[in-house]
Amino acid sequence: MEPTHLFELVIAMFLAIIALHYAAHRLGLPPSVALLTGGASLAFVPGLPAISIDPGLVLVIFLPPLLMDGAWSIAAGRLRRHVIGIASLAVGAVFFTCAVVAVVAHLIFPSLPWAACAALGAIVAPPDAVAARAVLQRVRLPRRLQILLEGESLLNDASGLVLFRFAVAAAATGAFSAGEAAGSFLVLALGGAVVGIVVGTAWYKLVRRLGDEYLIIAASVLLGWIAYLLGEQLHVSGVIATVTAGLIMSWHQHTVLSAAMRMRGISFWTVMIFLMEAAVFILIGLSLRDVVERGGGFATVIATMGLPMLAILVALVLARFAWVFAADFVIRLCTALGFTRAAPLGVGGATVLSWAGVRGVVTLALALSLPEGFPGRDFILVTAFAVILGTVLIQGTTLGRVIAWARLVEPESERARLTMSQAEAAMAQAQFGIVQSLAYDAEGKLFHPQLLERYQRRATSIVDYAERTEHYIPVLHAHFDVVLEAVATGRRELIRLHRAGEIDDETLRELERDLDLEELSAISAKA
């Protein structure tokens, strides 16, 4: 394919992303479902060239920034609090699911070597960070379940990759050592964490000296790829390195980035991540044509592999249910015996956590990376795609209903000690305190009376609002509705002045930025 044609295809893909997202919004579907099915439909459009995905390139391009975005937005405090539960899912559940799938695959095809069965298990075992984010963005979960799923999706790829590499090596050499695999996983994880700490610390020191906000934003965007590539180059976990660097950046960004950097950087980053997440599902859908052709066509795939693929999918789902419910039972037992005060998830929470294991790009990339001539390669590839399709279409579309059925309640231990209104009141009191101390000159004369009055009034009103929030909400909404109307009117007048030639472009941009900030502030306060 000529480079210009490839570029045209990329532009067409982004246009398809916009159209499919809009269709998903209108139909009330998860965008991931629309993108996946849309990409699969486009794959069979006559005249469209077949899309062949380089698995290594896909992982390098898409995985680091998407992992970085997850690490940036995750709540670090709750991540530490639930590290055992996250490790149980990211390591224990992946290993257990891999073993269950391997046993089921060997029962279905006794002639398939155990190493090939283990490779299939490693490919489909880890839920995908991209797919999980796409599903979780559309549902509301208690904080504990949210952090468990987010933390799992950030870290479980490392487990799956280690298992996959050992399974492929075992197929080639005929030897496998569980102890060696466990030791290798520990070395890769610790090595990745060290690389992430080094890269994240280097970013922190660099951005404090760069000074230019665009250079800082560029350095922050590149951080994920640098950590991942360096980790892989040093033969440790690039996934763990990326997540660790992202957590360090997330922790320090509040102190080293200015407000302008943060607003501009987040705006750019949000659009980039949106396009990358959507492109992943489009590419998965477009790869269907190659997968089906490898399997001999739709009719052959359904006739020869339909039931085995369904059995693998069912085994995959049941294995996650078994692990999650068993872990919840252990927590319940330890709580009853007084060993821990951790609250069990309960049937509803465990069901939601079990049903949220959606697979995505990592599963497909690992399947495509199997060497030619690998035992059962075509079956593994087709099964991997079927698992992605099944989990996204079935679990992704029904997770909202499962959450509604579960009627989940936020445990008291997971609630913050202060509400947002109380935190605003504390912040306003601190601001008033510093203004009060600086409002007088050296002789004790009041130098900033209006400023002092403004902050005093603000502190008093916010404290009163925090104490009587429900009483003020209707008044607050009405107040900011008027503010938004005033902003809109001011914007129309500003544009009229510019169109009439009475102000220049620089004045337009400066005043428009002020209106934008006022509008964003009003929308945030109203919400």
Coordinates of C-alpha atoms in Angstrom, one line a residue:
M1 CA 0.0 0.0 0.0
E2 CA 1.3 3.4 -1.0
P3 CA 2.0 5.9 1.9
T4 CA -0.6 8.3 0.7
H5 CA -3.2 5.6 0.5
L6 CA -2.3 4.5 4.0
F7 CA -2.7 8.1 5.3
E8 CA -6.1 8.3 3.5
L9 CA -7.1 5.1 5.2
V10 CA -6.1 6.5 8.6
I11 CA -8.1 9.7 8.0
A12 CA -11.1 7.6 6.9
M13 CA -10.7 5.5 10.1
F14 CA -10.9 8.7 12.3
L15 CA -14.0 9.9 10.4
A16 CA -15.5 6.5 11.0
I17 CA -14.7 6.9 14.7
I18 CA -16.7 10.1 14.8
A19 CA -19.6 8.6 13.0
L20 CA -19.7 5.4 15.1
H21 CA -19.4 7.4 18.4
Y22 CA -22.3 9.6 17.3
A23 CA -24.4 6.5 16.4
A24 CA -23.6 4.9 19.7
H25 CA -24.6 8.0 21.6
R26 CA -27.9 8.2 19.6
L27 CA -28.6 4.5 20.1
G28 CA -27.6 4.4 23.8
L29 CA -24.9 1.8 23.2
P30 CA -21.4 1.6 24.7
P31 CA -19.0 3.2 22.1
S32 CA -16.7 0.2 22.3
V33 CA -19.5 -2.0 20.9
A34 CA -20.3 0.4 18.0
L35 CA -16.6 0.7 17.2
L36 CA -15.9 -3.0 17.3
T37 CA -18.9 -4.0 15.2
G38 CA -18.4 -1.0 12.8
G39 CA -14.8 -2.0 12.3
A40 CA -15.8 -5.6 11.7
S41 CA -18.3 -4.5 9.1
L42 CA -15.9 -2.2 7.4
A43 CA -13.4 -5.1 7.1
F44 CA -15.6 -6.8 4.5
V45 CA -16.4 -3.7 2.4
P46 CA -15.5 -4.6 -1.2
G47 CA -12.4 -2.9 -2.4
L48 CA -11.1 -2.1 1.0
P49 CA -7.6 -3.5 1.5
A50 CA -7.1 -6.2 4.1
I51 CA -5.7 -4.8 7.4
S52 CA -2.8 -6.7 8.8
I53 CA -1.8 -5.7 12.3
D54 CA 1.7 -5.8 13.5
P55 CA 1.1 -7.0 17.2
G56 CA 4.4 -5.6 18.6
L57 CA 3.8 -2.2 16.9
V58 CA 0.2 -2.1 18.2
L59 CA 1.3 -2.7 21.8
V60 CA 4.1 -0.1 21.6
I61 CA 1.9 2.6 20.0
F62 CA -1.3 2.1 22.1
L63 CA -0.5 0.4 25.4
P64 CA 1.9 2.9 27.0
P65 CA -0.2 6.1 26.7
L66 CA -3.4 4.3 27.7
L67 CA -1.7 2.8 30.7
M68 CA -0.3 6.2 31.5
D69 CA -3.8 7.8 31.3
G70 CA -5.1 5.2 33.7
A71 CA -2.3 5.8 36.2
W72 CA -2.7 9.5 35.9
S73 CA -6.4 9.4 36.8
I74 CA -6.4 6.6 39.4
A75 CA -6.8 7.5 43.1
A76 CA -3.3 6.7 44.6
G77 CA -4.5 6.6 48.2
R78 CA -7.2 4.0 47.5
L79 CA -4.8 2.1 45.3
R80 CA -2.5 1.6 48.3
R81 CA -5.4 0.7 50.5
H82 CA -6.6 -2.0 48.2
V83 CA -3.3 -3.3 46.9
I84 CA -3.9 -6.8 48.2
G85 CA -7.3 -7.1 46.4
I86 CA -5.8 -5.6 43.2
A87 CA -2.9 -8.1 43.3
S88 CA -5.4 -10.9 43.8
L89 CA -7.1 -10.0 40.6
A90 CA -4.1 -8.9 38.6
V91 CA -1.9 -11.9 39.5
G92 CA -4.0 -14.6 41.2
A93 CA -7.1 -14.3 38.9
V94 CA -4.9 -14.3 35.8
F95 CA -3.0 -17.4 36.8
F96 CA -6.1 -19.2 37.8
T97 CA -8.0 -18.3 34.7
C98 CA -5.0 -19.3 32.5
A99 CA -5.0 -22.7 34.2
V100 CA -8.8 -23.3 33.8
V101 CA -8.7 -22.3 30.1
A102 CA -5.7 -24.5 29.5
V103 CA -7.5 -27.5 31.1
V104 CA -10.7 -26.9 29.1
A105 CA -8.8 -26.5 25.9
H106 CA -6.9 -29.7 26.5
L107 CA -10.1 -31.6 27.2
I108 CA -11.6 -30.4 23.9
F109 CA -8.4 -31.0 21.9
P110 CA -6.4 -33.7 23.6
S111 CA -3.9 -33.7 20.8
L112 CA -3.1 -30.0 21.5
P113 CA 0.1 -29.8 23.5
W114 CA -0.2 -28.4 27.1
A115 CA 2.1 -25.5 26.2
A116 CA -0.3 -24.4 23.4
C117 CA -3.2 -24.7 25.8
A118 CA -1.4 -22.6 28.4
A119 CA -0.6 -20.0 25.7
L120 CA -4.3 -19.8 24.9
G121 CA -5.0 -19.3 28.6
A122 CA -2.4 -16.6 28.9
I123 CA -3.7 -14.8 25.9
V124 CA -7.3 -14.6 27.1
A125 CA -6.8 -14.5 30.8
P126 CA -6.0 -10.8 31.5
P127 CA -8.9 -8.3 31.1
D128 CA -7.8 -5.4 29.0
A129 CA -7.1 -1.8 30.3
V130 CA -8.5 -0.2 27.2
A131 CA -11.7 -2.3 27.1
A132 CA -12.2 -1.9 30.9
R133 CA -11.9 1.9 30.6
A134 CA -14.4 2.0 27.7
V135 CA -16.9 0.1 29.8
L136 CA -16.3 1.8 33.1
Q137 CA -16.7 5.3 31.7
R138 CA -20.4 4.6 31.1
V139 CA -21.3 3.2 34.5
R140 CA -21.2 4.4 38.1
L141 CA -19.6 2.1 40.6
P142 CA -18.8 2.3 44.4
R143 CA -15.2 3.6 44.9
R144 CA -13.9 0.2 46.1
L145 CA -15.1 -1.7 43.0
Q146 CA -13.9 1.1 40.7
I147 CA -10.4 1.1 42.2
L148 CA -10.2 -2.7 42.1
L149 CA -11.1 -2.8 38.4
E150 CA -8.9 0.1 37.4
G151 CA -5.9 -1.2 39.4
E152 CA -6.4 -4.7 37.9
S153 CA -6.5 -3.4 34.4
L154 CA -3.3 -1.5 34.9
L155 CA -1.3 -4.4 36.3
N156 CA -2.6 -7.7 34.9
D157 CA -1.1 -7.3 31.5
A158 CA 2.3 -8.0 33.1
S159 CA 1.0 -11.3 34.5
G160 CA -0.4 -12.3 31.1
L161 CA 2.7 -11.4 29.2
V162 CA 4.9 -13.4 31.5
L163 CA 2.7 -16.5 31.3
F164 CA 2.5 -16.1 27.5
R165 CA 6.3 -15.9 27.0
F166 CA 6.9 -19.0 29.2
A167 CA 4.1 -20.9 27.4
V168 CA 5.6 -20.1 23.9
A169 CA 9.1 -21.0 25.2
A170 CA 7.8 -24.3 26.6
A171 CA 6.2 -25.1 23.3
A172 CA 9.5 -24.6 21.6
T173 CA 11.7 -26.4 24.2
G174 CA 9.2 -28.9 25.7
A175 CA 10.2 -27.8 29.2
F176 CA 8.4 -25.7 31.8
S177 CA 9.1 -24.8 35.4
A178 CA 6.5 -23.1 37.6
G179 CA 9.1 -22.0 40.0
E180 CA 11.2 -20.4 37.3
A181 CA 8.0 -18.6 35.9
A182 CA 7.2 -17.2 39.4
G183 CA 10.7 -16.1 39.9
S184 CA 10.9 -14.5 36.5
F185 CA 7.6 -12.7 37.2
L186 CA 8.9 -11.2 40.4
V187 CA 12.2 -10.0 38.7
L188 CA 10.2 -8.5 35.8
A189 CA 7.8 -6.7 38.1
L190 CA 10.4 -5.4 40.5
G191 CA 12.7 -4.4 37.6
G192 CA 9.8 -2.6 35.9
A193 CA 9.0 -0.7 39.1
V194 CA 12.6 0.4 39.5
V195 CA 12.7 1.7 35.8
G196 CA 9.4 3.5 36.4
I197 CA 10.7 5.2 39.5
V198 CA 13.8 6.3 37.7
V199 CA 11.9 7.6 34.7
G200 CA 9.2 9.3 36.8
T201 CA 11.8 11.0 39.0
A202 CA 13.7 12.2 35.9
W203 CA 10.5 13.7 34.6
Y204 CA 9.8 15.5 37.9
K205 CA 13.3 17.0 37.9
L206 CA 13.2 17.9 34.2
V207 CA 9.8 19.8 34.3
R208 CA 11.0 21.9 37.2
R209 CA 13.8 23.2 35.0
L210 CA 12.2 23.4 31.5
G211 CA 10.1 26.5 32.1
D212 CA 8.3 26.4 28.8
E213 CA 4.8 25.0 29.1
Y214 CA 4.7 23.4 25.7
L215 CA 8.0 21.6 26.3
I216 CA 6.7 20.3 29.6
I217 CA 3.5 19.1 28.0
A218 CA 5.5 17.3 25.3
A219 CA 7.8 15.7 27.8
S220 CA 4.8 14.5 29.8
V221 CA 3.1 13.0 26.7
L222 CA 6.3 11.1 25.8
L223 CA 6.8 9.8 29.4
G224 CA 4.7 6.7 28.9
W225 CA 6.5 5.5 25.8
I226 CA 9.9 6.3 27.3
A227 CA 9.2 4.2 30.4
Y228 CA 7.7 1.3 28.4
L229 CA 10.5 1.1 25.8
L230 CA 13.2 1.4 28.4
G231 CA 11.6 -1.3 30.5
E232 CA 11.4 -3.6 27.5
Q233 CA 14.9 -2.8 26.4
L234 CA 16.2 -3.8 29.8
H235 CA 14.1 -7.0 29.7
V236 CA 11.8 -6.1 32.6
S237 CA 8.1 -5.3 32.6
G238 CA 7.4 -2.3 30.4
V239 CA 3.8 -2.3 31.7
I240 CA 4.9 -2.0 35.4
A241 CA 7.5 0.6 34.4
T242 CA 4.8 2.7 32.6
V243 CA 2.3 2.4 35.4
T244 CA 4.9 3.3 38.1
A245 CA 6.1 6.4 36.1
G246 CA 2.5 7.4 35.6
L247 CA 1.7 7.2 39.3
I248 CA 4.7 9.4 40.1
M249 CA 3.7 12.0 37.5
S250 CA 0.1 11.9 38.8
W251 CA 1.3 12.5 42.4
H252 CA 3.6 15.5 41.5
Q253 CA 1.6 17.2 38.7
H254 CA -0.4 19.2 41.3
T255 CA 2.8 20.9 42.5
V256 CA 5.0 21.2 39.3
L257 CA 2.5 22.1 36.7
S258 CA 0.9 25.5 36.5
A259 CA -2.9 25.9 36.0
A260 CA -2.3 26.9 32.3
M261 CA -0.1 23.8 31.7
R262 CA -2.6 21.5 33.3
M263 CA -5.6 22.9 31.4
R264 CA -3.8 22.8 28.0
G265 CA -2.1 19.5 28.7
I266 CA -5.3 17.8 29.8
S267 CA -7.2 19.1 26.8
F268 CA -4.6 17.8 24.4
W269 CA -4.2 14.5 26.3
T270 CA -8.0 13.9 26.5
V271 CA -8.5 14.2 22.7
M272 CA -5.4 12.0 22.0
I273 CA -6.6 9.3 24.4
F274 CA -10.1 9.4 22.9
L275 CA -8.8 8.9 19.4
M276 CA -6.4 6.1 20.5
E277 CA -9.0 4.2 22.5
A278 CA -11.4 4.4 19.6
A279 CA -8.8 3.4 17.1
V280 CA -8.0 0.3 19.1
F281 CA -11.5 -1.0 18.8
I282 CA -11.7 -0.1 15.1
L283 CA -8.4 -2.0 14.5
I284 CA -9.7 -5.0 16.4
G285 CA -12.8 -5.0 14.2
L286 CA -10.9 -4.5 11.0
S287 CA -8.7 -7.5 11.9
L288 CA -11.7 -9.8 11.7
R289 CA -11.3 -10.3 8.0
D290 CA -7.7 -11.7 8.4
V291 CA -8.8 -13.8 11.4
V292 CA -11.7 -15.4 9.5
E293 CA -9.6 -16.0 6.4
R294 CA -7.0 -17.8 8.5
G295 CA -9.8 -20.0 9.9
G296 CA -11.1 -20.9 6.4
G297 CA -14.1 -18.6 6.2
F298 CA -17.2 -17.9 8.3
A299 CA -18.8 -21.2 7.5
T300 CA -15.8 -23.3 8.4
V301 CA -15.0 -21.3 11.5
I302 CA -18.5 -21.7 12.9
A303 CA -18.8 -25.4 11.9
T304 CA -15.4 -26.5 13.2
M305 CA -14.6 -24.0 16.0
G306 CA -18.0 -22.7 17.2
L307 CA -18.6 -25.0 20.1
P308 CA -15.0 -25.0 21.3
M309 CA -14.9 -21.2 21.2
L310 CA -18.1 -21.0 23.2
A311 CA -16.7 -23.5 25.7
I312 CA -13.6 -21.4 26.2
L313 CA -15.6 -18.2 26.6
V314 CA -17.9 -19.9 29.2
A315 CA -14.8 -21.3 31.1
L316 CA -13.2 -17.9 31.1
V317 CA -16.2 -16.2 32.6
L318 CA -16.9 -19.0 35.2
A319 CA -13.2 -19.0 36.2
R320 CA -13.4 -15.3 37.1
F321 CA -16.6 -15.8 39.0
A322 CA -15.0 -18.7 40.9
W323 CA -11.9 -16.7 41.8
V324 CA -13.8 -13.6 42.9
F325 CA -16.4 -15.4 45.0
A326 CA -13.7 -17.6 46.6
A327 CA -11.6 -14.5 47.5
D328 CA -14.7 -12.8 48.9
F329 CA -15.5 -15.9 51.0
V330 CA -12.0 -15.9 52.4
I331 CA -12.4 -12.2 53.3
R332 CA -15.7 -13.0 55.0
L333 CA -14.2 -15.9 56.9
C334 CA -11.1 -13.8 58.1
T335 CA -13.4 -11.0 59.2
A336 CA -15.6 -13.4 61.2
L337 CA -12.4 -14.8 62.9
G338 CA -11.2 -11.3 63.7
F339 CA -8.1 -11.5 61.5
T340 CA -9.1 -8.4 59.4
R341 CA -11.6 -5.6 59.4
A342 CA -12.0 -5.6 55.6
A343 CA -15.6 -5.7 54.5
P344 CA -16.5 -8.4 52.0
L345 CA -17.9 -7.4 48.6
G346 CA -21.1 -9.3 49.0
V347 CA -23.0 -11.2 46.3
G348 CA -23.9 -8.0 44.4
G349 CA -20.4 -6.6 44.4
A350 CA -18.7 -9.9 43.6
T351 CA -21.1 -10.4 40.7
V352 CA -20.3 -7.0 39.2
L353 CA -16.6 -7.5 39.7
S354 CA -16.8 -10.9 38.0
W355 CA -18.9 -9.7 35.1
A356 CA -16.6 -6.7 34.3
G357 CA -13.7 -8.8 32.9
V358 CA -13.7 -7.4 29.3
R359 CA -10.9 -8.4 26.9
G360 CA -9.4 -6.2 24.2
V361 CA -6.3 -5.3 22.3
V362 CA -3.7 -7.1 24.4
T363 CA -5.5 -10.4 23.8
L364 CA -5.5 -9.9 20.1
A365 CA -1.9 -8.6 19.9
L366 CA -0.6 -11.6 21.9
A367 CA -2.6 -14.0 19.6
L368 CA -1.2 -12.4 16.5
S369 CA 2.3 -12.6 17.8
L370 CA 2.3 -16.4 18.0
P371 CA 5.0 -17.7 15.6
E372 CA 4.0 -19.4 12.4
G373 CA 3.8 -23.1 12.9
F374 CA 2.8 -22.8 16.5
P375 CA 0.5 -25.7 17.5
G376 CA -3.1 -24.8 17.1
R377 CA -2.3 -21.2 16.0
D378 CA -5.4 -20.7 13.9
F379 CA -7.7 -22.0 16.6
I380 CA -6.0 -19.8 19.2
L381 CA -6.3 -16.8 17.0
V382 CA -10.0 -17.3 16.2
T383 CA -10.8 -18.1 19.8
A384 CA -9.0 -14.9 21.0
F385 CA -11.1 -12.8 18.6
A386 CA -14.3 -14.6 19.7
V387 CA -13.4 -13.9 23.4
I388 CA -12.9 -10.2 22.6
L389 CA -16.1 -10.0 20.7
G390 CA -18.1 -12.0 23.2
T391 CA -16.9 -10.1 26.3
V392 CA -17.3 -6.6 24.7
L393 CA -20.7 -7.3 23.1
I394 CA -22.2 -9.3 26.0
Q395 CA -20.6 -8.1 29.2
G396 CA -20.0 -4.6 27.9
T397 CA -23.6 -4.0 27.0
T398 CA -25.1 -5.6 30.1
L399 CA -22.8 -4.4 32.8
G400 CA -25.0 -1.4 33.5
R401 CA -28.0 -3.7 34.1
V402 CA -26.0 -6.0 36.3
I403 CA -24.9 -2.9 38.4
A404 CA -28.6 -1.8 38.6
W405 CA -29.6 -5.3 39.7
A406 CA -26.9 -5.4 42.4
R407 CA -28.0 -2.2 44.1
L408 CA -24.5 -1.5 45.3
V409 CA -24.0 0.8 48.3
E410 CA -20.8 2.6 49.1
P411 CA -19.3 1.3 52.4
E412 CA -18.9 3.9 55.1
S413 CA -15.1 3.1 55.2
E414 CA -14.7 4.1 51.6
R415 CA -16.3 7.5 52.0
A416 CA -14.1 10.5 52.4
R417 CA -14.2 12.2 55.8
L418 CA -15.0 15.5 54.2
T419 CA -17.6 16.2 51.4
M420 CA -16.6 18.5 48.5
S421 CA -18.5 21.4 50.2
Q422 CA -16.6 20.9 53.4
A423 CA -13.3 20.8 51.6
E424 CA -14.2 24.0 49.8
A425 CA -15.1 25.6 53.1
A426 CA -11.7 24.6 54.6
M427 CA -9.9 26.0 51.5
A428 CA -11.9 29.3 51.7
Q429 CA -11.0 29.6 55.4
A430 CA -7.3 29.1 54.7
Q431 CA -7.5 31.7 51.9
F432 CA -9.2 34.2 54.1
G433 CA -6.6 33.7 56.8
I434 CA -3.7 34.5 54.5
V435 CA -5.5 37.5 53.0
Q436 CA -6.3 38.8 56.5
S437 CA -2.6 38.6 57.4
L438 CA -1.6 40.5 54.3
A439 CA -4.4 43.0 54.1
Y440 CA -2.6 45.4 56.5
D441 CA 0.6 47.4 55.9
A442 CA 3.6 47.6 58.3
E443 CA 1.9 50.3 60.4
G444 CA -1.2 48.2 60.9
K445 CA -3.4 50.2 58.5
L446 CA -5.9 48.3 56.4
F447 CA -4.4 48.3 52.9
H448 CA -6.8 46.0 51.0
P449 CA -10.3 46.5 52.5
Q450 CA -12.2 45.3 49.4
L451 CA -10.1 42.2 49.0
L452 CA -10.4 41.4 52.7
E453 CA -14.2 41.9 52.6
R454 CA -14.5 39.7 49.5
Y455 CA -12.6 36.7 51.0
Q456 CA -14.3 37.1 54.3
R457 CA -17.7 37.0 52.6
R458 CA -16.7 34.1 50.5
A459 CA -15.5 32.1 53.5
T460 CA -18.6 32.8 55.5
S461 CA -21.0 31.9 52.6
I462 CA -19.1 28.7 51.8
V463 CA -19.2 27.5 55.4
D464 CA -22.9 28.2 55.5
Y465 CA -23.4 26.4 52.2
A466 CA -21.5 23.3 53.5
E467 CA -23.8 23.2 56.6
R468 CA -27.0 23.6 54.6
T469 CA -26.2 22.2 51.2
E470 CA -29.6 20.8 50.4
H471 CA -31.2 24.1 51.1
Y472 CA -28.9 26.0 48.8
I473 CA -28.9 23.7 45.8
P474 CA -32.0 25.1 44.0
V475 CA -30.8 28.7 44.5
L476 CA -27.3 27.7 43.4
H477 CA -28.5 26.2 40.2
A478 CA -30.7 29.3 39.4
H479 CA -27.7 31.5 40.2
F480 CA -25.3 29.8 37.8
D481 CA -28.0 29.6 35.1
V482 CA -28.0 33.4 35.2
V483 CA -24.2 33.4 35.1
L484 CA -24.1 31.1 32.1
E485 CA -26.6 33.3 30.3
A486 CA -24.5 36.4 31.1
V487 CA -21.4 34.6 29.7
A488 CA -23.2 33.7 26.5
T489 CA -24.5 37.3 26.1
G490 CA -21.0 38.6 26.7
R491 CA -19.6 36.2 24.2
R492 CA -22.1 37.3 21.5
E493 CA -21.2 40.9 22.1
L494 CA -17.5 40.2 22.0
I495 CA -17.9 38.4 18.6
R496 CA -20.0 41.3 17.3
L497 CA -17.3 43.8 18.2
H498 CA -14.7 41.7 16.5
R499 CA -16.8 41.2 13.4
A500 CA -17.4 44.9 13.2
G501 CA -13.7 45.6 13.3
E502 CA -13.8 47.4 16.7
I503 CA -11.4 45.1 18.5
D504 CA -8.4 43.1 17.2
D505 CA -7.8 39.3 17.3
E506 CA -5.5 39.6 20.4
T507 CA -8.3 41.3 22.4
L508 CA -10.8 38.8 21.2
R509 CA -8.6 35.8 22.3
E510 CA -7.8 37.3 25.7
L511 CA -11.4 38.2 26.6
E512 CA -12.7 35.0 25.2
R513 CA -10.3 33.0 27.4
D514 CA -11.7 34.9 30.5
L515 CA -15.2 34.0 29.4
D516 CA -14.2 30.4 28.9
L517 CA -12.8 30.2 32.4
E518 CA -15.9 31.8 33.9
E519 CA -18.1 29.4 32.0
L520 CA -16.2 26.3 33.0
S521 CA -16.2 27.5 36.6
A522 CA -20.0 28.1 36.5
I523 CA -20.6 24.6 34.9
S524 CA -18.4 23.0 37.6
A525 CA -20.1 24.8 40.5
K526 CA -23.6 23.9 39.1
A527 CA -22.7 20.2 38.8

